[in-house]
Amino acid sequence: MNKEMQRNRVMSDFINATNKLIRKDGIENISLRKVANLAGYNSATLYNYFENLDHLIFFGAMKYLNKYTRSLSNYLKESENSMDRFLKVWEHFCNYAYSEPQIYNAIFFPNLNKEISHYMNKYYEFFPEELKDNNIIIQKMLITSNLDDRSMILLENCLSEGYLEAKDTPILNDIILIIFEGMFNRILNDKITYKDAMENTMNYFKLTIKNFLVKDYDFYF
């Protein structure tokens, strides 16, 4: 076994062990010692492959994102246009993020040294099968570095179909992210119920988008 294969095997062992512990004990109870013991390595070995505990938890939590990505294409099947897709992608994402806020916080708001895209690309190198069964736009969105860029990829399609003006697209995107992050923090800190968070988020998205539309659009909700 060459060095690259050895490195990938050890990292995969740590990632799979972290994922198992997240499922068993909860993300807030993960420790380097627990992961190393389950993976079958010395704790010090971990630092040869990961920056810190957040780095390891990021990879372990990414497997939870697979539930979202696997179901996304099916969720979008009845979308009639790019604006439907934009809203449905956000709706589906919020559904999962608000249901498991600790997991999604570890993935999208980690304490890491590099851009998230670096870590996501590395993760999908280990587990390329988790990108399958998604169309090109969704695959591009999934490996993009942050929520800002992911959302903008979808809005660019809304722009090309004439729903928005180019000058307004970055502003709309920023407001959408502010709404999500504010609601997500409320969920994360137990200040709102899942039901109210979902309802408020989608209603705020709707009210915001209405102010930017330059073409008729019938909201599906």
mmCIF file of C-alpha atoms in Angstrom:
data_model
loop_
_atom_site.group_PDB
_atom_site.id
_atom_site.type_symbol
_atom_site.label_atom_id
_atom_site.label_comp_id
_atom_site.label_asym_id
_atom_site.label_seq_id
_atom_site.Cartn_x
_atom_site.Cartn_y
_atom_site.Cartn_z
ATOM 1 C CA MET A 1 0.000 0.000 0.000
ATOM 2 C CA ASN A 2 1.497 3.367 -1.047
ATOM 3 C CA LYS A 3 1.606 6.410 1.226
ATOM 4 C CA GLU A 4 -1.424 8.093 -0.361
ATOM 5 C CA MET A 5 -3.568 4.979 0.000
ATOM 6 C CA GLN A 6 -2.374 4.567 3.582
ATOM 7 C CA ARG A 7 -3.210 8.186 4.376
ATOM 8 C CA ASN A 8 -6.676 7.887 2.845
ATOM 9 C CA ARG A 9 -7.374 4.681 4.738
ATOM 10 C CA VAL A 10 -6.387 6.179 8.091
ATOM 11 C CA MET A 11 -8.435 9.335 7.449
ATOM 12 C CA SER A 12 -11.438 7.250 6.431
ATOM 13 C CA ASP A 13 -11.099 5.219 9.635
ATOM 14 C CA PHE A 14 -11.152 8.415 11.708
ATOM 15 C CA ILE A 15 -14.077 9.886 9.734
ATOM 16 C CA ASN A 16 -16.189 6.742 10.039
ATOM 17 C CA ALA A 17 -15.416 6.466 13.758
ATOM 18 C CA THR A 18 -16.433 10.108 14.283
ATOM 19 C CA ASN A 19 -19.679 9.579 12.418
ATOM 20 C CA LYS A 20 -20.505 6.529 14.557
ATOM 21 C CA LEU A 21 -19.844 8.472 17.755
ATOM 22 C CA ILE A 22 -21.974 11.395 16.586
ATOM 23 C CA ARG A 23 -24.851 8.979 16.053
ATOM 24 C CA LYS A 24 -24.250 7.217 19.363
ATOM 25 C CA ASP A 25 -23.309 10.010 21.788
ATOM 26 C CA GLY A 26 -24.246 13.261 20.031
ATOM 27 C CA ILE A 27 -21.947 15.786 18.439
ATOM 28 C CA GLU A 28 -21.488 17.739 21.661
ATOM 29 C CA ASN A 29 -19.917 14.691 23.353
ATOM 30 C CA ILE A 30 -17.228 13.949 20.752
ATOM 31 C CA SER A 31 -13.629 13.881 21.980
ATOM 32 C CA LEU A 32 -10.326 13.084 20.303
ATOM 33 C CA ARG A 33 -9.732 10.226 22.723
ATOM 34 C CA LYS A 34 -13.082 8.586 21.979
ATOM 35 C CA VAL A 35 -12.557 8.839 18.230
ATOM 36 C CA ALA A 36 -9.003 7.521 18.358
ATOM 37 C CA ASN A 37 -10.009 4.586 20.534
ATOM 38 C CA LEU A 38 -12.858 3.591 18.239
ATOM 39 C CA ALA A 39 -10.744 4.022 15.101
ATOM 40 C CA GLY A 40 -7.955 1.927 16.651
ATOM 41 C CA TYR A 41 -5.214 4.556 16.704
ATOM 42 C CA ASN A 42 -3.277 6.590 19.235
ATOM 43 C CA SER A 43 -4.766 10.038 19.891
ATOM 44 C CA ALA A 44 -1.574 11.730 18.733
ATOM 45 C CA THR A 45 -1.905 10.063 15.322
ATOM 46 C CA LEU A 46 -4.981 12.143 14.618
ATOM 47 C CA TYR A 47 -2.967 15.356 14.380
ATOM 48 C CA ASN A 48 -1.034 13.927 11.435
ATOM 49 C CA TYR A 49 -4.262 14.016 9.414
ATOM 50 C CA PHE A 50 -6.564 16.676 10.900
ATOM 51 C CA GLU A 51 -6.088 20.281 12.039
ATOM 52 C CA ASN A 52 -8.181 20.024 15.180
ATOM 53 C CA LEU A 53 -11.346 18.471 16.598
ATOM 54 C CA ASP A 54 -13.576 20.764 14.501
ATOM 55 C CA HIS A 55 -11.856 19.492 11.346
ATOM 56 C CA LEU A 56 -12.602 15.905 12.312
ATOM 57 C CA ILE A 57 -16.177 16.652 13.356
ATOM 58 C CA PHE A 58 -16.728 18.452 10.037
ATOM 59 C CA PHE A 59 -15.893 15.271 8.130
ATOM 60 C CA GLY A 60 -17.885 13.086 10.491
ATOM 61 C CA ALA A 61 -20.911 15.374 10.247
ATOM 62 C CA MET A 62 -20.737 15.534 6.447
ATOM 63 C CA LYS A 63 -22.256 12.062 6.234
ATOM 64 C CA TYR A 64 -25.441 13.546 7.652
ATOM 65 C CA LEU A 65 -25.542 15.893 4.667
ATOM 66 C CA ASN A 66 -25.929 12.798 2.505
ATOM 67 C CA LYS A 67 -29.547 12.428 3.648
ATOM 68 C CA TYR A 68 -30.237 15.914 2.326
ATOM 69 C CA THR A 69 -28.360 15.490 -0.954
ATOM 70 C CA ARG A 70 -29.866 12.068 -1.709
ATOM 71 C CA SER A 71 -33.408 13.358 -1.340
ATOM 72 C CA LEU A 72 -32.915 16.735 -3.037
ATOM 73 C CA SER A 73 -33.286 15.655 -6.669
ATOM 74 C CA ASN A 74 -36.582 13.919 -5.895
ATOM 75 C CA TYR A 75 -37.799 16.955 -3.939
ATOM 76 C CA LEU A 76 -37.181 19.147 -6.987
ATOM 77 C CA LYS A 77 -38.984 16.935 -9.505
ATOM 78 C CA GLU A 78 -42.159 19.016 -9.509
ATOM 79 C CA SER A 79 -40.336 22.331 -9.835
ATOM 80 C CA GLU A 80 -41.583 24.186 -12.906
ATOM 81 C CA ASN A 81 -38.939 26.894 -13.139
ATOM 82 C CA SER A 82 -35.726 28.253 -11.622
ATOM 83 C CA MET A 83 -37.523 30.232 -8.919
ATOM 84 C CA ASP A 84 -39.327 27.095 -7.787
ATOM 85 C CA ARG A 85 -35.969 25.322 -7.617
ATOM 86 C CA PHE A 86 -34.357 28.159 -5.677
ATOM 87 C CA LEU A 87 -37.100 28.155 -3.048
ATOM 88 C CA LYS A 88 -37.391 24.369 -2.869
ATOM 89 C CA VAL A 89 -33.645 23.914 -2.413
ATOM 90 C CA TRP A 90 -33.728 26.395 0.457
ATOM 91 C CA GLU A 91 -36.890 24.871 1.910
ATOM 92 C CA HIS A 92 -35.391 21.376 1.811
ATOM 93 C CA PHE A 93 -32.102 22.616 3.264
ATOM 94 C CA CYS A 94 -33.823 24.475 6.105
ATOM 95 C CA ASN A 95 -35.880 21.384 6.871
ATOM 96 C CA TYR A 96 -32.714 19.383 7.512
ATOM 97 C CA ALA A 97 -30.690 22.218 9.085
ATOM 98 C CA TYR A 98 -33.427 23.105 11.558
ATOM 99 C CA SER A 99 -33.970 19.425 12.398
ATOM 100 C CA GLU A 100 -30.272 18.844 13.205
ATOM 101 C CA PRO A 101 -28.817 22.285 13.969
ATOM 102 C CA GLN A 102 -25.697 21.039 15.777
ATOM 103 C CA ILE A 103 -24.747 18.922 12.764
ATOM 104 C CA TYR A 104 -25.318 21.684 10.227
ATOM 105 C CA ASN A 105 -23.529 24.203 12.405
ATOM 106 C CA ALA A 106 -20.468 21.921 12.409
ATOM 107 C CA ILE A 107 -20.593 21.667 8.605
ATOM 108 C CA PHE A 108 -21.352 25.214 7.516
ATOM 109 C CA PHE A 109 -19.913 27.284 10.365
ATOM 110 C CA PRO A 110 -16.777 25.381 11.425
ATOM 111 C CA ASN A 111 -13.643 26.767 13.032
ATOM 112 C CA LEU A 112 -11.206 25.781 10.277
ATOM 113 C CA ASN A 113 -8.128 27.326 8.685
ATOM 114 C CA LYS A 114 -9.075 27.089 5.008
ATOM 115 C CA GLU A 115 -12.120 27.726 2.844
ATOM 116 C CA ILE A 116 -14.892 25.166 3.345
ATOM 117 C CA SER A 117 -14.598 24.178 -0.326
ATOM 118 C CA HIS A 118 -11.160 22.687 0.403
ATOM 119 C CA TYR A 119 -12.623 20.352 3.016
ATOM 120 C CA MET A 120 -15.745 19.517 1.039
ATOM 121 C CA ASN A 121 -13.723 18.608 -2.044
ATOM 122 C CA LYS A 122 -11.503 16.414 0.103
ATOM 123 C CA TYR A 123 -14.527 14.733 1.645
ATOM 124 C CA TYR A 124 -16.043 13.931 -1.752
ATOM 125 C CA GLU A 125 -12.690 12.517 -2.851
ATOM 126 C CA PHE A 126 -13.115 9.974 -0.061
ATOM 127 C CA PHE A 127 -16.812 9.389 -0.702
ATOM 128 C CA PRO A 128 -17.538 10.231 -4.396
ATOM 129 C CA GLU A 129 -20.624 8.022 -4.390
ATOM 130 C CA GLU A 130 -22.383 10.644 -2.272
ATOM 131 C CA LEU A 131 -22.448 13.027 -5.249
ATOM 132 C CA LYS A 132 -24.119 10.536 -7.564
ATOM 133 C CA ASP A 133 -27.742 10.766 -8.709
ATOM 134 C CA ASN A 134 -27.688 14.578 -8.663
ATOM 135 C CA ASN A 135 -27.816 16.817 -11.724
ATOM 136 C CA ILE A 136 -24.879 19.033 -12.681
ATOM 137 C CA ILE A 137 -26.272 22.185 -11.057
ATOM 138 C CA ILE A 138 -26.842 20.381 -7.751
ATOM 139 C CA GLN A 139 -23.399 18.760 -7.856
ATOM 140 C CA LYS A 140 -21.805 22.171 -8.459
ATOM 141 C CA MET A 141 -23.782 23.597 -5.562
ATOM 142 C CA LEU A 142 -22.812 20.769 -3.198
ATOM 143 C CA ILE A 143 -19.065 21.223 -3.596
ATOM 144 C CA THR A 144 -19.173 25.021 -3.469
ATOM 145 C CA SER A 145 -17.437 26.622 -0.524
ATOM 146 C CA ASN A 146 -20.217 28.351 1.387
ATOM 147 C CA LEU A 147 -23.917 29.053 1.593
ATOM 148 C CA ASP A 148 -23.486 32.417 -0.134
ATOM 149 C CA ASP A 149 -22.002 30.822 -3.261
ATOM 150 C CA ARG A 150 -24.425 27.892 -3.184
ATOM 151 C CA SER A 151 -27.401 30.220 -3.134
ATOM 152 C CA MET A 152 -25.947 32.458 -5.846
ATOM 153 C CA ILE A 153 -25.580 29.486 -8.224
ATOM 154 C CA LEU A 154 -29.343 28.997 -7.996
ATOM 155 C CA LEU A 155 -30.133 32.697 -8.313
ATOM 156 C CA GLU A 156 -28.060 32.910 -11.493
ATOM 157 C CA ASN A 157 -30.583 30.567 -13.081
ATOM 158 C CA CYS A 158 -33.425 32.794 -11.878
ATOM 159 C CA LEU A 159 -31.613 35.713 -13.490
ATOM 160 C CA SER A 160 -31.212 33.854 -16.795
ATOM 161 C CA GLU A 161 -34.953 33.065 -16.835
ATOM 162 C CA GLY A 162 -35.812 36.738 -16.368
ATOM 163 C CA TYR A 163 -37.158 36.734 -12.819
ATOM 164 C CA LEU A 164 -34.511 39.116 -11.488
ATOM 165 C CA GLU A 165 -32.238 41.941 -12.586
ATOM 166 C CA ALA A 166 -28.483 41.455 -12.363
ATOM 167 C CA LYS A 167 -27.979 44.458 -10.080
ATOM 168 C CA ASP A 168 -30.457 43.070 -7.551
ATOM 169 C CA THR A 169 -29.279 39.466 -7.412
ATOM 170 C CA PRO A 170 -26.402 39.908 -4.901
ATOM 171 C CA ILE A 171 -28.634 42.035 -2.649
ATOM 172 C CA LEU A 172 -31.409 39.444 -2.668
ATOM 173 C CA ASN A 173 -28.923 36.691 -1.986
ATOM 174 C CA ASP A 174 -27.519 38.567 0.998
ATOM 175 C CA ILE A 175 -30.965 39.160 2.496
ATOM 176 C CA ILE A 176 -31.909 35.490 2.043
ATOM 177 C CA LEU A 177 -28.751 34.456 3.903
ATOM 178 C CA ILE A 178 -29.415 36.952 6.708
ATOM 179 C CA ILE A 179 -32.908 35.513 7.157
ATOM 180 C CA PHE A 180 -31.604 31.943 7.237
ATOM 181 C CA GLU A 181 -28.681 32.635 9.576
ATOM 182 C CA GLY A 182 -30.879 34.581 11.984
ATOM 183 C CA MET A 183 -33.487 31.833 12.117
ATOM 184 C CA PHE A 184 -30.828 29.118 12.299
ATOM 185 C CA ASN A 185 -29.243 30.792 15.338
ATOM 186 C CA ARG A 186 -32.633 30.921 17.025
ATOM 187 C CA ILE A 187 -33.055 27.195 16.436
ATOM 188 C CA LEU A 188 -29.491 26.502 17.588
ATOM 189 C CA ASN A 189 -30.139 28.385 20.842
ATOM 190 C CA ASP A 190 -33.622 26.887 21.424
ATOM 191 C CA LYS A 191 -35.393 30.214 21.001
ATOM 192 C CA ILE A 192 -37.938 29.007 18.437
ATOM 193 C CA THR A 193 -39.641 25.754 17.501
ATOM 194 C CA TYR A 194 -38.855 23.895 14.300
ATOM 195 C CA LYS A 195 -42.404 24.457 12.997
ATOM 196 C CA ASP A 196 -42.331 28.208 13.589
ATOM 197 C CA ALA A 197 -38.818 28.503 12.162
ATOM 198 C CA MET A 198 -39.808 26.761 8.921
ATOM 199 C CA GLU A 199 -43.006 28.772 8.529
ATOM 200 C CA ASN A 200 -41.330 32.100 9.303
ATOM 201 C CA THR A 201 -38.349 31.434 7.055
ATOM 202 C CA MET A 202 -40.400 30.602 3.987
ATOM 203 C CA ASN A 203 -42.784 33.507 4.564
ATOM 204 C CA TYR A 204 -39.871 35.936 4.955
ATOM 205 C CA PHE A 205 -38.276 34.541 1.786
ATOM 206 C CA LYS A 206 -41.549 35.073 -0.066
ATOM 207 C CA LEU A 207 -42.012 38.647 1.146
ATOM 208 C CA THR A 208 -38.419 39.481 0.241
ATOM 209 C CA ILE A 209 -38.445 37.929 -3.224
ATOM 210 C CA LYS A 210 -41.676 39.720 -4.135
ATOM 211 C CA ASN A 211 -39.800 43.021 -3.858
ATOM 212 C CA PHE A 212 -37.209 41.958 -6.417
ATOM 213 C CA LEU A 213 -39.288 40.133 -9.041
ATOM 214 C CA VAL A 214 -39.407 41.701 -12.509
ATOM 215 C CA LYS A 215 -41.461 38.879 -14.002
ATOM 216 C CA ASP A 216 -44.707 37.234 -12.868
ATOM 217 C CA TYR A 217 -44.193 34.256 -10.603
ATOM 218 C CA ASP A 218 -46.783 32.137 -8.765
ATOM 219 C CA PHE A 219 -45.436 30.995 -5.428
ATOM 220 C CA TYR A 220 -46.163 27.329 -4.734
ATOM 221 C CA PHE A 221 -46.822 28.019 -1.042
#
